[in-house]
Coordinates of C-alpha atoms in Angstrom, one line a residue:
M22 CA -1.7 -12.2 27.5
K23 CA -3.2 -14.7 30.1
P24 CA -5.1 -17.6 28.8
L25 CA -8.7 -17.5 28.9
A26 CA -10.6 -18.5 32.1
E27 CA -12.3 -21.9 32.0
G28 CA -16.2 -21.6 31.8
P29 CA -18.7 -23.0 34.4
T30 CA -19.0 -26.3 32.6
G31 CA -15.1 -26.9 32.6
R32 CA -15.1 -25.8 29.0
S33 CA -13.1 -22.9 27.8
P34 CA -15.5 -19.9 27.0
E35 CA -15.0 -20.4 23.1
Q36 CA -16.6 -23.8 23.6
A37 CA -19.2 -22.6 26.2
S38 CA -20.3 -19.8 23.8
G39 CA -23.9 -20.0 22.2
C40 CA -22.0 -19.8 18.9
G41 CA -19.3 -22.6 19.4
S42 CA -21.0 -24.5 16.6
I43 CA -19.3 -22.4 14.2
L44 CA -16.1 -24.1 15.0
G45 CA -17.2 -26.6 17.5
K46 CA -18.1 -29.2 14.9
V47 CA -14.7 -29.7 13.7
P48 CA -12.4 -28.3 16.4
E49 CA -9.3 -30.3 14.9
L50 CA -9.1 -28.1 11.9
I51 CA -7.9 -25.0 14.1
P52 CA -6.3 -24.8 17.5
S53 CA -8.1 -23.4 20.3
L54 CA -7.4 -19.9 21.6
T55 CA -6.2 -21.2 24.8
D56 CA -3.6 -23.2 23.0
L57 CA -2.8 -20.2 20.7
H58 CA -2.1 -18.1 23.9
A59 CA 0.1 -20.7 25.5
M60 CA 2.6 -20.4 22.3
P61 CA 5.3 -17.8 21.7
Q62 CA 3.4 -14.4 20.7
V63 CA 4.4 -10.9 20.2
Q64 CA 2.9 -7.6 19.8
Q65 CA -0.4 -8.5 21.6
P66 CA -2.3 -6.5 23.8
H67 CA -2.7 -7.2 27.6
Y68 CA -6.3 -7.6 28.5
D69 CA -8.3 -8.6 31.3
A70 CA -8.9 -12.2 30.7
A71 CA -12.6 -12.3 31.6
E72 CA -13.4 -9.1 29.6
A73 CA -11.6 -10.5 26.6
A74 CA -13.2 -13.7 26.6
R75 CA -16.6 -12.0 26.4
V76 CA -15.7 -9.9 23.7
V77 CA -14.3 -13.0 21.7
N78 CA -17.6 -14.7 22.3
E79 CA -19.5 -11.8 21.1
L80 CA -17.5 -11.5 18.1
R81 CA -17.8 -15.2 17.3
C82 CA -21.6 -14.8 17.1
L83 CA -21.5 -11.9 14.5
P84 CA -21.7 -12.5 10.7
P85 CA -18.4 -13.0 8.5
L86 CA -17.2 -10.0 7.0
V87 CA -16.1 -11.6 3.8
F88 CA -17.0 -14.9 2.4
A89 CA -14.8 -17.8 1.5
G90 CA -15.8 -17.9 -2.3
E91 CA -14.5 -14.3 -2.5
C92 CA -11.2 -15.4 -0.8
D93 CA -10.7 -18.4 -3.4
D94 CA -11.3 -15.9 -6.2
L95 CA -8.5 -13.7 -5.0
R96 CA -6.2 -16.5 -4.5
E97 CA -6.9 -17.5 -8.1
H98 CA -5.9 -13.9 -9.1
I99 CA -2.9 -13.9 -7.0
A100 CA -1.7 -17.1 -8.6
Q101 CA -1.8 -15.4 -12.0
A102 CA 0.3 -12.6 -10.7
A103 CA 2.8 -15.4 -9.4
D104 CA 2.7 -16.7 -13.1
G105 CA 3.3 -13.1 -14.6
R106 CA -0.2 -12.7 -15.8
A107 CA -1.5 -10.1 -13.6
F108 CA 0.0 -7.3 -11.3
I109 CA -1.2 -6.6 -7.8
L110 CA -1.9 -3.1 -6.6
Q111 CA -2.4 -3.1 -2.6
G112 CA -2.7 0.1 -0.9
G113 CA -4.6 2.2 1.8
D114 CA -4.0 3.8 5.1
C115 CA -1.0 2.7 7.4
A116 CA -3.5 2.5 10.3
E117 CA -7.2 3.0 9.8
T118 CA -9.1 5.0 12.6
F119 CA -12.7 4.8 13.7
D120 CA -13.1 8.6 12.9
G121 CA -12.1 7.8 9.5
V122 CA -15.0 5.7 8.7
Q123 CA -16.8 8.4 6.7
A124 CA -18.2 8.2 3.1
N125 CA -16.0 11.1 1.7
Q126 CA -12.7 9.5 3.1
I127 CA -13.5 6.1 2.0
K128 CA -14.6 7.2 -1.4
A129 CA -11.3 9.3 -1.8
K130 CA -9.0 6.4 -0.9
L131 CA -11.0 4.2 -3.3
R132 CA -11.0 6.4 -6.2
V133 CA -7.0 6.9 -6.0
L134 CA -6.5 3.2 -6.0
L135 CA -9.0 2.6 -8.8
A136 CA -7.4 5.5 -10.8
M137 CA -3.9 3.9 -10.3
S138 CA -5.2 0.7 -11.5
V139 CA -6.5 2.1 -15.0
V140 CA -2.8 3.4 -15.7
L141 CA -1.2 0.1 -14.6
T142 CA -3.7 -2.1 -16.4
Y143 CA -2.8 -0.2 -19.6
A144 CA 0.8 -0.3 -19.2
A145 CA 1.2 -4.1 -18.0
Q146 CA -1.5 -5.3 -20.5
V147 CA -2.5 -7.7 -17.9
P148 CA -5.2 -7.6 -15.3
V149 CA -4.6 -5.6 -12.2
V150 CA -5.7 -7.4 -8.8
K151 CA -6.9 -4.5 -6.7
I152 CA -6.5 -5.2 -3.1
G153 CA -7.1 -2.4 -0.4
R154 CA -5.2 -1.9 3.1
L155 CA -8.6 -1.4 4.6
A156 CA -11.6 -2.8 6.5
G157 CA -9.3 -4.1 9.4
Q158 CA -6.0 -2.3 9.5
Y159 CA -6.8 -0.8 12.8
A160 CA -3.8 -2.3 14.8
K161 CA -0.1 -1.8 14.5
P162 CA 3.0 -3.4 15.9
R163 CA 5.2 -1.0 17.8
S164 CA 8.9 -1.0 18.3
K165 CA 8.4 0.3 22.0
D166 CA 5.7 -1.0 24.5
T167 CA 5.6 2.5 26.0
E168 CA 5.8 6.2 25.2
T169 CA 7.3 9.0 27.5
R170 CA 6.4 12.6 27.3
G171 CA 7.9 14.7 30.1
D172 CA 7.6 12.6 33.4
V173 CA 4.7 10.6 32.1
T174 CA 5.1 7.1 30.7
L175 CA 2.1 5.4 29.3
P176 CA 1.4 2.5 27.0
A177 CA 2.2 3.1 23.3
Y178 CA -0.8 3.8 21.0
R179 CA -1.2 0.5 19.1
G180 CA -4.0 1.5 16.8
D181 CA -7.7 2.1 17.6
A182 CA -8.5 -1.5 17.7
V183 CA -6.2 -1.9 20.9
N184 CA -6.4 1.7 22.5
G185 CA -6.9 5.6 21.9
F186 CA -4.4 8.0 20.4
A187 CA -4.7 10.6 23.3
F188 CA -2.2 10.7 25.9
T189 CA -4.1 9.7 28.8
A190 CA -4.1 6.8 31.0
E191 CA -7.7 6.0 30.3
A192 CA -7.2 6.1 26.4
R193 CA -4.0 4.2 26.5
R194 CA -5.8 1.2 28.3
H195 CA -5.8 -1.9 26.1
D196 CA -9.7 -2.3 25.9
P197 CA -11.1 -5.5 24.1
Q198 CA -14.3 -3.8 23.7
R199 CA -12.5 -2.1 20.8
L200 CA -12.5 -5.3 18.9
I201 CA -16.1 -5.0 18.5
D202 CA -15.6 -1.4 17.3
M203 CA -13.2 -2.8 14.9
Y204 CA -15.6 -5.3 13.5
N205 CA -18.2 -2.5 13.0
A206 CA -16.0 -0.1 11.4
S207 CA -14.8 -2.8 9.1
A208 CA -18.5 -3.9 8.2
A209 CA -19.3 -0.3 7.6
T210 CA -16.4 0.1 5.3
L211 CA -17.0 -3.1 3.4
N212 CA -20.6 -2.2 2.8
L213 CA -19.9 1.1 1.2
V214 CA -16.8 -0.2 -0.9
R215 CA -19.0 -3.0 -2.3
A216 CA -21.8 -0.5 -3.2
F217 CA -19.2 1.8 -5.0
V218 CA -17.2 -0.7 -7.0
K219 CA -20.6 -2.3 -8.3
G220 CA -22.7 0.9 -8.7
G221 CA -20.8 2.7 -11.4
F222 CA -18.3 4.6 -9.4
A223 CA -15.4 2.3 -10.8
D224 CA -16.3 3.3 -14.5
L225 CA -13.2 3.4 -16.4
R226 CA -13.9 6.5 -18.2
Q227 CA -14.7 8.6 -15.0
L228 CA -11.5 7.3 -13.5
H229 CA -9.4 8.3 -16.5
A230 CA -10.9 11.6 -16.6
W231 CA -9.5 12.2 -13.1
N232 CA -6.0 10.9 -14.1
A233 CA -6.2 13.3 -17.4
S234 CA -6.8 16.3 -15.1
F235 CA -3.8 15.3 -12.8
V236 CA -1.3 15.0 -15.7
K237 CA -2.2 18.4 -17.2
D238 CA -0.8 20.0 -14.2
S239 CA 2.5 21.9 -15.0
H240 CA 4.3 20.0 -12.3
V241 CA 3.8 16.6 -13.9
E242 CA 6.1 15.1 -16.4
D243 CA 5.4 15.2 -20.1
D244 CA 5.8 11.4 -20.3
Y245 CA 2.8 10.9 -18.1
E246 CA 0.7 13.1 -20.1
R247 CA 1.7 11.0 -23.2
V248 CA 0.4 7.8 -21.4
A249 CA -2.6 9.4 -20.4
D250 CA -3.6 10.4 -24.0
E251 CA -2.7 6.8 -25.2
I252 CA -5.3 5.5 -22.6
Q253 CA -7.9 8.1 -23.7
R254 CA -7.5 7.0 -27.3
A255 CA -7.9 3.5 -26.3
L256 CA -11.1 4.2 -24.4
G257 CA -12.4 6.2 -27.4
F258 CA -11.8 3.2 -29.7
M259 CA -13.6 0.9 -27.5
T260 CA -16.6 3.1 -27.1
A261 CA -16.7 3.7 -31.0
C262 CA -16.7 -0.1 -31.3
G263 CA -19.7 -0.3 -29.3
V264 CA -17.9 -1.7 -26.3
D265 CA -20.1 -0.8 -23.3
A266 CA -19.8 -4.0 -20.9
D267 CA -20.1 -4.2 -17.3
T268 CA -16.3 -4.9 -17.2
M269 CA -15.8 -1.1 -17.9
R270 CA -18.1 -0.1 -15.1
T271 CA -17.5 -2.5 -12.3
V272 CA -14.4 -4.0 -10.8
D273 CA -13.5 -6.7 -8.1
F274 CA -12.0 -5.4 -5.2
Y275 CA -10.7 -7.0 -2.1
A276 CA -9.9 -6.3 1.6
S277 CA -6.7 -7.1 3.3
H278 CA -4.8 -6.1 6.5
E279 CA -2.2 -7.5 8.9
A280 CA -3.4 -10.4 11.0
L281 CA -1.8 -8.9 14.1
L282 CA -4.6 -9.4 16.8
L283 CA -4.8 -13.2 17.7
D284 CA -8.2 -12.8 19.8
Y285 CA -9.8 -11.1 16.7
E286 CA -8.7 -13.3 14.0
Y287 CA -9.5 -16.3 15.9
A288 CA -12.8 -15.0 16.6
M289 CA -13.7 -14.2 12.8
T290 CA -12.4 -17.5 11.7
R291 CA -15.5 -19.6 10.2
I292 CA -15.8 -23.0 8.7
D293 CA -16.8 -22.8 5.1
S294 CA -20.2 -24.5 4.3
R295 CA -19.2 -25.6 1.0
S296 CA -15.9 -27.3 1.8
A297 CA -15.9 -27.7 5.7
L298 CA -12.6 -25.9 5.8
P299 CA -11.7 -22.7 7.9
Y300 CA -11.3 -19.3 6.6
D301 CA -10.4 -16.0 8.4
T302 CA -13.4 -13.9 7.6
S303 CA -12.0 -10.7 8.8
G304 CA -10.6 -10.1 5.3
H305 CA -10.0 -11.6 1.9
M306 CA -6.4 -11.5 2.2
V307 CA -4.3 -11.3 5.5
W308 CA -0.6 -11.1 6.0
I309 CA 2.0 -11.9 8.7
G310 CA 4.3 -8.9 9.5
E311 CA 8.0 -8.5 9.7
R312 CA 7.9 -8.6 13.6
T313 CA 5.5 -11.5 13.9
R314 CA 6.7 -13.9 11.3
Q315 CA 8.4 -16.5 13.6
P316 CA 7.7 -20.0 12.2
D317 CA 6.6 -21.1 15.8
G318 CA 4.8 -18.2 16.7
A319 CA 1.0 -18.3 17.6
Q320 CA 0.1 -16.0 14.5
V321 CA 1.9 -18.3 12.0
E322 CA 0.2 -21.2 13.8
L323 CA -3.3 -19.7 13.5
L324 CA -2.8 -18.7 9.9
S325 CA -1.5 -22.1 8.8
H326 CA -4.9 -23.3 9.4
V327 CA -7.0 -20.9 7.5
H328 CA -7.4 -21.1 3.7
N329 CA -7.0 -17.4 2.7
P330 CA -4.3 -16.2 0.4
L331 CA -1.6 -15.0 2.7
G332 CA 1.0 -12.4 2.7
I333 CA 4.5 -12.5 4.4
K334 CA 6.5 -9.3 5.0
L335 CA 10.2 -9.6 4.5
G336 CA 12.7 -7.0 5.7
P337 CA 16.4 -6.5 4.6
S338 CA 17.5 -9.3 7.3
A339 CA 15.3 -12.0 5.7
T340 CA 17.2 -14.7 3.8
A341 CA 15.7 -17.2 1.3
A342 CA 15.8 -19.9 4.2
D343 CA 13.7 -17.5 6.5
A344 CA 11.3 -17.0 3.5
L345 CA 11.0 -20.9 2.7
A346 CA 10.8 -21.8 6.3
I347 CA 7.7 -19.6 7.0
A348 CA 6.3 -20.4 3.5
D349 CA 6.3 -24.2 4.4
R350 CA 4.7 -23.9 7.5
L351 CA 1.8 -21.7 6.0
D352 CA 1.5 -23.5 2.6
P353 CA 3.1 -27.0 2.8
A354 CA 0.8 -28.2 -0.2
R355 CA 2.2 -25.2 -2.4
V356 CA -1.3 -24.2 -3.4
P357 CA -1.1 -21.5 -6.4
G358 CA -1.8 -18.0 -5.1
R359 CA -1.5 -19.0 -1.6
I360 CA 1.6 -17.1 -0.7
T361 CA 2.7 -13.5 -1.7
L362 CA 6.0 -12.3 -0.5
I363 CA 6.1 -8.6 0.3
T364 CA 9.6 -7.2 0.4
R365 CA 10.5 -4.2 2.2
M366 CA 14.2 -3.7 1.9
G367 CA 14.9 0.0 1.8
A368 CA 16.1 1.9 -1.2
E369 CA 19.8 1.6 -0.1
R370 CA 19.8 -2.2 0.3
V371 CA 17.2 -3.5 -2.2
R372 CA 19.7 -4.2 -4.9
D373 CA 22.1 -5.9 -2.3
R374 CA 19.6 -8.2 -0.5
L375 CA 16.7 -8.8 -2.8
P376 CA 18.6 -10.8 -5.5
A377 CA 19.7 -13.8 -3.1
L378 CA 16.1 -13.8 -1.8
V379 CA 14.4 -14.1 -5.1
E380 CA 17.0 -16.6 -6.6
G381 CA 16.7 -18.7 -3.4
V382 CA 13.0 -19.0 -3.4
E383 CA 12.7 -19.2 -7.2
A384 CA 15.2 -22.3 -7.2
S385 CA 13.2 -24.1 -4.6
G386 CA 10.4 -24.6 -7.1
R387 CA 7.8 -22.7 -5.1
R388 CA 5.8 -20.1 -7.1
V389 CA 5.2 -16.8 -5.3
A390 CA 3.7 -13.5 -6.1
W391 CA 6.4 -11.0 -5.6
V392 CA 5.4 -7.6 -4.2
C393 CA 7.3 -4.5 -3.3
D394 CA 6.6 -2.4 -0.1
P395 CA 8.9 0.6 -0.7
M396 CA 7.3 2.5 2.2
H397 CA 8.4 0.8 5.3
G398 CA 12.2 0.7 4.7
N399 CA 12.5 4.4 4.0
T400 CA 11.0 6.1 7.1
F401 CA 13.0 8.6 8.9
E402 CA 12.3 11.4 11.5
T403 CA 12.8 15.2 10.9
P404 CA 14.5 17.5 13.4
K405 CA 10.8 18.7 14.3
G406 CA 9.8 15.1 15.1
F407 CA 7.7 14.3 12.0
K408 CA 8.0 10.8 10.9
T409 CA 8.2 11.0 7.2
R410 CA 9.6 9.7 3.9
E411 CA 11.2 11.0 0.8
Y412 CA 9.2 10.4 -2.4
A413 CA 12.5 9.9 -4.1
A414 CA 13.4 7.1 -1.8
V415 CA 10.1 5.3 -2.5
V416 CA 10.8 5.5 -6.1
A417 CA 14.4 4.4 -5.7
E418 CA 13.4 1.3 -4.1
L419 CA 10.7 0.5 -6.6
N420 CA 13.2 0.8 -9.5
G421 CA 15.5 -1.5 -7.7
F422 CA 12.8 -4.0 -7.2
F423 CA 12.2 -3.7 -11.0
D424 CA 15.8 -3.9 -11.9
V425 CA 16.3 -7.1 -9.9
H426 CA 13.5 -8.8 -11.2
E427 CA 14.5 -7.8 -14.8
Q428 CA 18.1 -9.0 -14.3
L429 CA 16.8 -12.4 -12.9
G430 CA 14.0 -12.8 -15.7
T431 CA 11.2 -13.0 -12.9
W432 CA 8.1 -11.1 -12.7
P433 CA 7.7 -8.1 -10.4
G434 CA 4.2 -9.1 -9.4
G435 CA 2.9 -6.1 -7.5
V436 CA 3.3 -3.1 -5.1
H437 CA 2.1 -2.5 -1.6
M438 CA 1.6 1.2 -0.8
E439 CA 0.7 3.3 2.3
L440 CA -1.7 6.0 0.7
T441 CA -4.6 8.3 1.0
G442 CA -6.9 9.9 -1.5
D443 CA -6.7 13.0 0.7
D444 CA -4.3 16.1 0.0
V445 CA -2.3 15.4 3.3
T446 CA 1.4 16.6 3.7
E447 CA 3.1 13.6 5.2
C448 CA 5.8 12.5 2.6
L449 CA 8.4 14.9 1.2
G450 CA 8.9 15.6 -2.6
G451 CA 7.0 14.3 -5.5
A452 CA 6.1 16.6 -8.6
F453 CA 4.6 19.2 -6.2
Q454 CA 7.9 19.3 -4.1
L455 CA 6.4 19.0 -0.6
S456 CA 9.3 20.1 2.0
E457 CA 9.8 19.8 5.7
V458 CA 8.1 23.1 6.1
D459 CA 4.8 21.8 4.3
L460 CA 4.5 18.7 6.7
A461 CA 2.8 20.8 9.5
E462 CA 0.1 21.7 7.1
R463 CA -1.8 18.6 6.8
Y464 CA 0.0 16.1 8.8
E465 CA -2.8 13.8 9.8
T466 CA -1.5 10.1 10.0
T467 CA -1.7 8.7 13.6
C468 CA 1.1 6.2 12.7
D469 CA 3.1 6.1 9.4
P470 CA 3.4 8.8 6.7
R471 CA 1.3 8.1 3.6
L472 CA 1.6 9.2 0.0
N473 CA -1.2 11.6 -0.9
R474 CA -3.4 11.5 -4.1
N475 CA -1.0 13.6 -6.2
Q476 CA 1.9 11.4 -5.0
S477 CA 0.1 8.2 -5.4
L478 CA -0.9 9.1 -9.0
E479 CA 2.5 10.1 -9.8
M480 CA 3.6 6.8 -8.4
A481 CA 1.4 5.0 -10.6
F482 CA 2.6 6.5 -13.9
M483 CA 6.1 5.8 -12.8
I484 CA 5.4 2.3 -12.1
A485 CA 3.5 2.1 -15.6
E486 CA 6.5 3.2 -17.4
R487 CA 8.6 0.4 -15.9
L488 CA 6.0 -2.3 -16.5
N489 CA 5.5 -0.9 -20.1
A490 CA 9.3 -1.2 -20.7
Y491 CA 9.6 -4.8 -19.2
R492 CA 6.5 -6.7 -20.4
A493 CA 8.0 -6.7 -24.0
K494 CA 10.9 -8.6 -22.8
Y495 CA 9.3 -10.9 -20.2
A496 CA 8.0 -14.3 -21.4
P497 CA 5.6 -15.7 -18.7
P498 CA 6.3 -19.4 -17.9
E499 CA 4.0 -22.1 -19.1
P500 CA 1.0 -22.4 -16.6
P501 CA 1.7 -24.8 -13.7
E502 CA -0.1 -28.3 -13.5
P503 CA -3.2 -27.8 -11.6
A504 CA -2.9 -28.3 -8.0
P505 CA -4.9 -31.0 -6.0
D506 CA -8.4 -29.8 -5.4
W507 CA -8.5 -28.6 -1.7
Y508 CA -12.0 -29.7 -1.5
G509 CA -11.2 -33.4 -2.5

């Protein structure tokens, strides 16, 4: 993408904007967008420079989507997961769509995540940190810049934040105005989620009733019904004891997405009034992808300046040296909870590749939260052209992840899932044995296949069994010494 044009006063548009004071008071805390564009960058849209400058300035005048204090709270929770005192459940759509910003779809997605967290909390006997892949996951990296159908070649679909899904030249144009649509869709999603999680929708008893209904289906393993019955007795005991605290009716829920689009993430960066430090207010947690984790790249440079908790995706080619190099760029002070390493090895490679990665990072003394993404390494295409995943392969990678951490005596800190609360037919297998014939019935994703609600709940019970077995053996280390106060 071309650098932004200079404004009429000789200043860049971000400086000339009427909202420039958001960053202008402390420009040394974050590089300019012009400087970022001059650095190596990948997977970025190709915009008209003047049009993009106008949109960036408009975004910078809009309110933050999340607040710095919320990001700090999440960082503290992730620090607990890094110390073996919490477990992270991160999940949601592969790629959100603007049409998907509907109350029923958001409610269904939230309900399946919260229902999963009930099972995992009981099994792990530690808090479950609930993070959605939502309110910002509107862009996706692509392996090819173009798509060809017949004799027609057009730009690839890169998510609703960049272009449209329809295979037309007009829809596939990279349109910066879509960044404003992304902001509005994210704001609407967050508003609804906040209302749900604080308004009684997250009541443990209601969520468990949904789980109990699921496990009574004849397709589901008897062991899962046993776990559900144990949770029911525990809830009944608390009710009999008069426990009716807000903690049973409300939860903390955080939003995350891949920090892919430089213009958007830069425009959403704000200076916290408490600390005078920059935060990316597009989400509580943002992550750097497997394709964009170059230590000298523009995305890493931007995230090295913001104070959100950060994720780093690591594929099977990643070494401990790779992980430490980018972690040192993003977190030289080794702040607890700052870094989450999200591994995506594939079922066939996780036991071969993960041990050296974990051992190397742990030997450095750096404390991170280890999270398994069992989705992205297990994708394939059927003869009829459906991009899908085998539920069994997802389970196999998760089991490999738990096995490696059990062998090394380290804590499996969480899971990162692509899922939906709807009854889609996008991934094969599971208790209801979806086959290739079923894929055409409700294949609704615009990008990668997602677990449906039944597969997601089944996965939660499977993970619960592993956590329940492991926590009896695992002794968390002593809490680390308090880190230096970022605020001085």
